[in-house]
mmCIF file of C-alpha atoms in Angstrom:
data_model
loop_
_atom_site.group_PDB
_atom_site.id
_atom_site.type_symbol
_atom_site.label_atom_id
_atom_site.label_comp_id
_atom_site.label_asym_id
_atom_site.label_seq_id
_atom_site.Cartn_x
_atom_site.Cartn_y
_atom_site.Cartn_z
ATOM 1 C CA GLU A 1106 -13.787 12.077 10.236
ATOM 2 C CA GLU A 1107 -10.325 12.009 12.322
ATOM 3 C CA SER A 1108 -9.615 14.128 15.533
ATOM 4 C CA LEU A 1109 -7.966 17.644 15.137
ATOM 5 C CA GLU A 1110 -5.805 16.388 17.557
ATOM 6 C CA VAL A 1111 -4.473 13.618 14.979
ATOM 7 C CA GLN A 1112 -4.241 15.181 11.616
ATOM 8 C CA ALA A 1113 -2.438 17.564 13.674
ATOM 9 C CA ARG A 1114 0.149 15.616 15.087
ATOM 10 C CA MET A 1115 0.231 13.338 11.732
ATOM 11 C CA LEU A 1116 0.995 16.306 9.724
ATOM 12 C CA ARG A 1117 4.119 16.793 11.664
ATOM 13 C CA VAL A 1118 5.351 13.078 11.078
ATOM 14 C CA HIS A 1119 7.230 12.356 7.772
ATOM 15 C CA TRP A 1120 9.075 9.721 6.277
ATOM 16 C CA VAL A 1121 12.052 9.784 3.264
ATOM 17 C CA PRO A 1122 10.039 8.189 0.661
ATOM 18 C CA LEU A 1123 10.870 4.999 -0.975
ATOM 19 C CA GLU A 1124 11.814 4.712 -4.875
ATOM 20 C CA SER A 1125 9.774 2.734 -6.977
ATOM 21 C CA ASN A 1126 12.847 -0.043 -7.370
ATOM 22 C CA PRO A 1127 12.398 -3.579 -6.855
ATOM 23 C CA ASP A 1128 15.320 -3.967 -4.995
ATOM 24 C CA ILE A 1129 14.328 -1.098 -2.445
ATOM 25 C CA LEU A 1130 10.747 -2.478 -1.826
ATOM 26 C CA THR A 1131 12.072 -6.211 -2.018
ATOM 27 C CA GLY A 1132 15.419 -4.503 0.913
ATOM 28 C CA PHE A 1133 12.771 -3.132 3.119
ATOM 29 C CA ALA A 1134 10.199 -6.072 3.053
ATOM 30 C CA ARG A 1135 13.469 -7.976 3.860
ATOM 31 C CA LYS A 1136 14.380 -6.239 6.891
ATOM 32 C CA VAL A 1137 10.421 -6.360 7.951
ATOM 33 C CA GLY A 1138 10.290 -10.398 7.977
ATOM 34 C CA LEU A 1139 9.665 -11.489 4.121
ATOM 35 C CA PRO A 1140 11.545 -14.478 3.910
ATOM 36 C CA SER A 1141 13.849 -14.859 1.169
ATOM 37 C CA ALA A 1142 11.897 -16.995 -1.379
ATOM 38 C CA TRP A 1143 9.829 -14.396 -1.803
ATOM 39 C CA GLU A 1144 10.549 -10.548 -3.638
ATOM 40 C CA PHE A 1145 9.409 -7.293 -5.332
ATOM 41 C CA VAL A 1146 10.228 -7.800 -9.008
ATOM 42 C CA ASP A 1147 9.458 -5.411 -11.942
ATOM 43 C CA VAL A 1148 5.974 -5.299 -14.258
ATOM 44 C CA LEU A 1149 7.756 -4.136 -17.800
ATOM 45 C CA GLY A 1150 4.061 -3.327 -18.923
ATOM 46 C CA MET A 1151 0.580 -4.674 -19.471
ATOM 47 C CA ASP A 1152 0.616 -6.478 -22.688
ATOM 48 C CA PRO A 1153 0.217 -9.813 -22.197
ATOM 49 C CA GLU A 1154 4.041 -10.577 -23.378
ATOM 50 C CA LEU A 1155 5.159 -8.921 -20.743
ATOM 51 C CA LEU A 1156 2.936 -9.775 -17.960
ATOM 52 C CA ALA A 1157 4.249 -13.737 -18.716
ATOM 53 C CA MET A 1158 7.671 -12.093 -17.884
ATOM 54 C CA VAL A 1159 6.508 -11.633 -14.294
ATOM 55 C CA PRO A 1160 7.468 -15.202 -12.220
ATOM 56 C CA PRO A 1161 4.222 -17.255 -11.621
ATOM 57 C CA GLY A 1162 2.346 -17.037 -8.021
ATOM 58 C CA CYS A 1163 2.139 -12.879 -7.888
ATOM 59 C CA ALA A 1164 0.742 -12.205 -4.292
ATOM 60 C CA ALA A 1165 0.054 -8.460 -4.602
ATOM 61 C CA VAL A 1166 0.930 -5.948 -7.095
ATOM 62 C CA THR A 1167 2.492 -2.133 -6.238
ATOM 63 C CA LEU A 1168 1.619 1.182 -8.278
ATOM 64 C CA LEU A 1169 3.048 4.306 -8.074
ATOM 65 C CA PHE A 1170 1.865 7.065 -10.349
ATOM 66 C CA GLN A 1171 1.846 10.552 -10.886
ATOM 67 C CA SER A 1172 -0.861 12.746 -9.101
ATOM 68 C CA SER A 1173 -2.983 15.088 -11.268
ATOM 69 C CA PRO A 1174 -6.074 16.714 -11.224
ATOM 70 C CA ARG A 1175 -7.672 14.842 -13.406
ATOM 71 C CA LEU A 1176 -7.086 11.749 -11.051
ATOM 72 C CA GLN A 1177 -8.193 13.818 -8.179
ATOM 73 C CA SER A 1178 -11.333 14.308 -9.724
ATOM 74 C CA TYR A 1179 -11.670 10.428 -10.658
ATOM 75 C CA LYS A 1180 -10.893 9.519 -6.821
ATOM 76 C CA GLU A 1181 -13.737 12.023 -5.767
ATOM 77 C CA GLU A 1182 -16.719 10.100 -8.393
ATOM 78 C CA GLN A 1183 -15.558 6.525 -7.150
ATOM 79 C CA HIS A 1184 -15.956 7.500 -3.286
ATOM 80 C CA LYS A 1185 -19.083 9.071 -4.778
ATOM 81 C CA ARG A 1186 -20.330 5.727 -6.578
ATOM 82 C CA ILE A 1187 -19.110 3.510 -3.451
ATOM 83 C CA VAL A 1188 -20.936 5.270 -0.558
ATOM 84 C CA LYS A 1189 -23.886 5.432 -2.385
ATOM 85 C CA GLN A 1190 -23.971 1.742 -4.135
ATOM 86 C CA GLY A 1191 -21.741 0.060 -1.042
ATOM 87 C CA GLN A 1192 -18.940 -2.732 -1.328
ATOM 88 C CA VAL A 1193 -18.269 -5.689 -0.055
ATOM 89 C CA VAL A 1194 -15.009 -5.875 1.970
ATOM 90 C CA SER A 1195 -13.747 -8.808 3.625
ATOM 91 C CA PRO A 1196 -12.980 -8.807 7.196
ATOM 92 C CA GLU A 1197 -9.535 -10.759 6.565
ATOM 93 C CA LEU A 1198 -8.613 -7.445 4.806
ATOM 94 C CA VAL A 1199 -5.793 -5.473 6.234
ATOM 95 C CA TYR A 1200 -6.183 -1.655 5.839
ATOM 96 C CA LEU A 1201 -3.831 1.141 7.130
ATOM 97 C CA LYS A 1202 -5.348 4.836 6.479
ATOM 98 C CA GLN A 1203 -2.350 6.760 5.583
ATOM 99 C CA TYR A 1204 -1.175 9.621 8.568
ATOM 100 C CA VAL A 1205 2.364 9.769 7.880
ATOM 101 C CA GLY A 1206 4.285 12.150 5.062
ATOM 102 C CA ASN A 1207 5.568 10.453 2.724
ATOM 103 C CA ALA A 1208 5.055 6.882 3.659
ATOM 104 C CA CYS A 1209 2.846 5.471 1.213
ATOM 105 C CA GLY A 1210 5.449 3.384 -1.135
ATOM 106 C CA THR A 1211 5.998 1.739 2.741
ATOM 107 C CA ILE A 1212 2.419 1.388 2.987
ATOM 108 C CA ALA A 1213 1.789 -0.204 -0.252
ATOM 109 C CA CYS A 1214 4.283 -2.954 1.149
ATOM 110 C CA ILE A 1215 2.823 -3.348 4.154
ATOM 111 C CA HIS A 1216 -0.508 -3.664 2.658
ATOM 112 C CA CYS A 1217 1.070 -6.368 0.513
ATOM 113 C CA LEU A 1218 2.606 -8.317 3.044
ATOM 114 C CA ALA A 1219 -0.104 -8.339 5.396
ATOM 115 C CA ASN A 1220 -2.714 -9.601 3.369
ATOM 116 C CA ASN A 1221 -0.368 -12.611 2.670
ATOM 117 C CA ALA A 1222 0.974 -13.186 5.732
ATOM 118 C CA LYS A 1223 0.423 -16.583 5.780
ATOM 119 C CA ALA A 1224 1.013 -17.285 2.397
ATOM 120 C CA VAL A 1225 4.385 -15.777 2.382
ATOM 121 C CA GLY A 1226 5.275 -17.344 5.961
ATOM 122 C CA LEU A 1227 5.685 -13.620 7.712
ATOM 123 C CA PRO A 1228 7.050 -14.837 10.692
ATOM 124 C CA ASP A 1229 5.189 -13.663 14.274
ATOM 125 C CA ALA A 1230 8.448 -12.349 15.860
ATOM 126 C CA SER A 1231 9.337 -10.118 12.599
ATOM 127 C CA PRO A 1232 9.186 -6.336 13.412
ATOM 128 C CA LEU A 1233 6.542 -6.247 10.777
ATOM 129 C CA GLY A 1234 4.518 -9.748 12.339
ATOM 130 C CA ALA A 1235 4.211 -7.819 15.603
ATOM 131 C CA PHE A 1236 3.059 -5.007 14.150
ATOM 132 C CA LEU A 1237 0.390 -6.962 12.900
ATOM 133 C CA LYS A 1238 -0.665 -8.546 16.145
ATOM 134 C CA LYS A 1239 -0.757 -4.665 17.718
ATOM 135 C CA ILE A 1240 -2.990 -3.828 14.734
ATOM 136 C CA SER A 1241 -5.281 -7.031 14.731
ATOM 137 C CA GLY A 1242 -8.704 -6.091 15.301
ATOM 138 C CA LEU A 1243 -8.189 -2.192 15.043
ATOM 139 C CA SER A 1244 -9.684 0.169 12.736
ATOM 140 C CA PRO A 1245 -8.053 1.667 9.802
ATOM 141 C CA GLU A 1246 -7.662 4.915 11.270
ATOM 142 C CA ALA A 1247 -5.893 3.460 14.803
ATOM 143 C CA ALA A 1248 -3.238 1.211 12.702
ATOM 144 C CA GLY A 1249 -2.698 4.228 10.703
ATOM 145 C CA GLU A 1250 -2.268 6.211 13.568
ATOM 146 C CA LEU A 1251 0.202 3.611 15.034
ATOM 147 C CA LEU A 1252 2.637 2.926 12.095
ATOM 148 C CA ALA A 1253 3.868 6.737 13.166
ATOM 149 C CA ASP A 1254 5.064 5.202 16.535
ATOM 150 C CA ALA A 1255 6.536 1.757 14.700
ATOM 151 C CA SER A 1256 9.986 2.490 15.269
ATOM 152 C CA GLU A 1257 11.244 -0.373 13.791
ATOM 153 C CA LEU A 1258 9.323 -0.228 10.507
ATOM 154 C CA HIS A 1259 10.179 3.329 10.171
ATOM 155 C CA GLN A 1260 14.299 2.561 10.685
ATOM 156 C CA ALA A 1261 13.482 -0.255 8.219
ATOM 157 C CA SER A 1262 12.255 2.274 5.817
ATOM 158 C CA GLU A 1263 14.397 4.337 6.178
ATOM 159 C CA ALA A 1264 17.640 2.371 5.635
ATOM 160 C CA SER A 1265 16.078 1.214 2.400
ATOM 161 C CA ALA A 1266 14.889 5.120 1.019
ATOM 162 C CA VAL A 1267 18.762 6.033 1.289
ATOM 163 C CA GLY A 1268 19.961 2.804 -0.930
ATOM 164 C CA GLY A 1269 18.191 3.908 -4.019
ATOM 165 C CA GLN A 1270 19.375 4.688 -7.264
ATOM 166 C CA THR A 1271 18.768 7.901 -7.485
ATOM 167 C CA ALA A 1272 18.841 10.769 -4.416
ATOM 168 C CA ALA A 1273 16.677 10.043 -1.641
ATOM 169 C CA PRO A 1274 14.395 13.564 -1.032
ATOM 170 C CA GLN A 1275 14.743 14.956 2.205
ATOM 171 C CA VAL A 1276 11.966 14.276 4.828
ATOM 172 C CA GLY A 1277 9.329 16.014 4.557
ATOM 173 C CA ALA A 1278 9.873 16.564 0.918
ATOM 174 C CA SER A 1279 6.475 17.672 -1.511
ATOM 175 C CA VAL A 1280 6.173 14.413 -3.767
ATOM 176 C CA ASP A 1281 3.967 14.394 -6.421
ATOM 177 C CA HIS A 1282 3.489 10.506 -7.217
ATOM 178 C CA HIS A 1283 1.902 8.201 -4.993
ATOM 179 C CA PHE A 1284 1.947 4.427 -4.112
ATOM 180 C CA VAL A 1285 -0.803 2.130 -3.872
ATOM 181 C CA ALA A 1286 -1.232 -1.843 -3.722
ATOM 182 C CA PHE A 1287 -3.236 -4.509 -5.450
ATOM 183 C CA VAL A 1288 -3.850 -7.400 -3.313
ATOM 184 C CA GLU A 1289 -6.334 -10.675 -3.242
ATOM 185 C CA GLN A 1290 -9.045 -11.655 -0.165
ATOM 186 C CA GLY A 1291 -11.711 -13.693 -1.046
ATOM 187 C CA GLY A 1292 -11.528 -14.497 -4.512
ATOM 188 C CA ASP A 1293 -11.936 -10.490 -5.280
ATOM 189 C CA VAL A 1294 -8.951 -8.015 -6.092
ATOM 190 C CA TYR A 1295 -8.808 -5.252 -3.489
ATOM 191 C CA GLU A 1296 -7.420 -1.683 -4.298
ATOM 192 C CA LEU A 1297 -5.500 -0.215 -0.638
ATOM 193 C CA ASP A 1298 -4.668 3.355 -0.661
ATOM 194 C CA GLY A 1299 -4.162 4.775 2.567
ATOM 195 C CA CYS A 1300 -5.102 8.363 1.508
ATOM 196 C CA LYS A 1301 -8.302 6.894 1.166
ATOM 197 C CA ALA A 1302 -11.770 6.448 3.073
ATOM 198 C CA PHE A 1303 -11.787 3.084 2.327
ATOM 199 C CA PRO A 1304 -10.155 -0.263 0.409
ATOM 200 C CA VAL A 1305 -11.772 -0.122 -2.602
ATOM 201 C CA ASN A 1306 -12.949 -3.711 -4.367
ATOM 202 C CA HIS A 1307 -12.815 -4.169 -7.830
ATOM 203 C CA GLY A 1308 -14.218 -7.395 -8.048
ATOM 204 C CA PRO A 1309 -13.374 -10.768 -8.897
ATOM 205 C CA SER A 1310 -9.968 -12.092 -9.513
ATOM 206 C CA GLN A 1311 -10.565 -14.984 -11.793
ATOM 207 C CA GLY A 1312 -7.526 -16.923 -10.203
ATOM 208 C CA ASP A 1313 -5.276 -13.928 -11.925
ATOM 209 C CA LEU A 1314 -4.272 -11.366 -9.577
ATOM 210 C CA LEU A 1315 -1.681 -9.904 -11.811
ATOM 211 C CA GLY A 1316 -4.155 -9.916 -15.178
ATOM 212 C CA ALA A 1317 -6.821 -8.612 -13.367
ATOM 213 C CA VAL A 1318 -4.790 -5.714 -12.354
ATOM 214 C CA ALA A 1319 -3.475 -5.008 -15.700
ATOM 215 C CA ARG A 1320 -7.310 -4.805 -17.031
ATOM 216 C CA ILE A 1321 -8.397 -2.783 -13.876
ATOM 217 C CA VAL A 1322 -5.298 -0.029 -13.797
#
């Protein structure tokens, strides 16, 4: 459990939410180190024909959804099941707890890039590369706390948030949508939601991350 001091501090830290827009997500990712050969794109639907429109080589997936009592109930049941049954989590997985308000889109992007740093060629000297070095070996809780002080990542997120197609909400605004990320490590698909107690292993990707995520959601 997090200390009351950490909880109180993080209640005061809020960022402007990122819009669910591939240009916005790519813009943020480029600012923190993503090479130009990679980008975020829209997934227009879960039908095989629509999934086939996504360029090959999908390395990660972000999902934005509206919060609801039903989803909260599912989340609680999932938590109880995993605590009871246990799960395998790759030691290579990078996972941050979310303590910064409205930063779920930013954290989803970070989760996507951090778990594919070698694959995409993320420079060690980039803002995100430097942050990943700083949090290496730390717990998800400690890594989440350090994000609040990561000024370069904060500045990149804020600059990206104001460039959306819709007016960016104010800092600290209450939003009822939430971002999560799906990545692959060691052949398994992981759901990375900084508001959950731990990452969720959804099982083998069978060599098709996007198809596996479509079946999960």
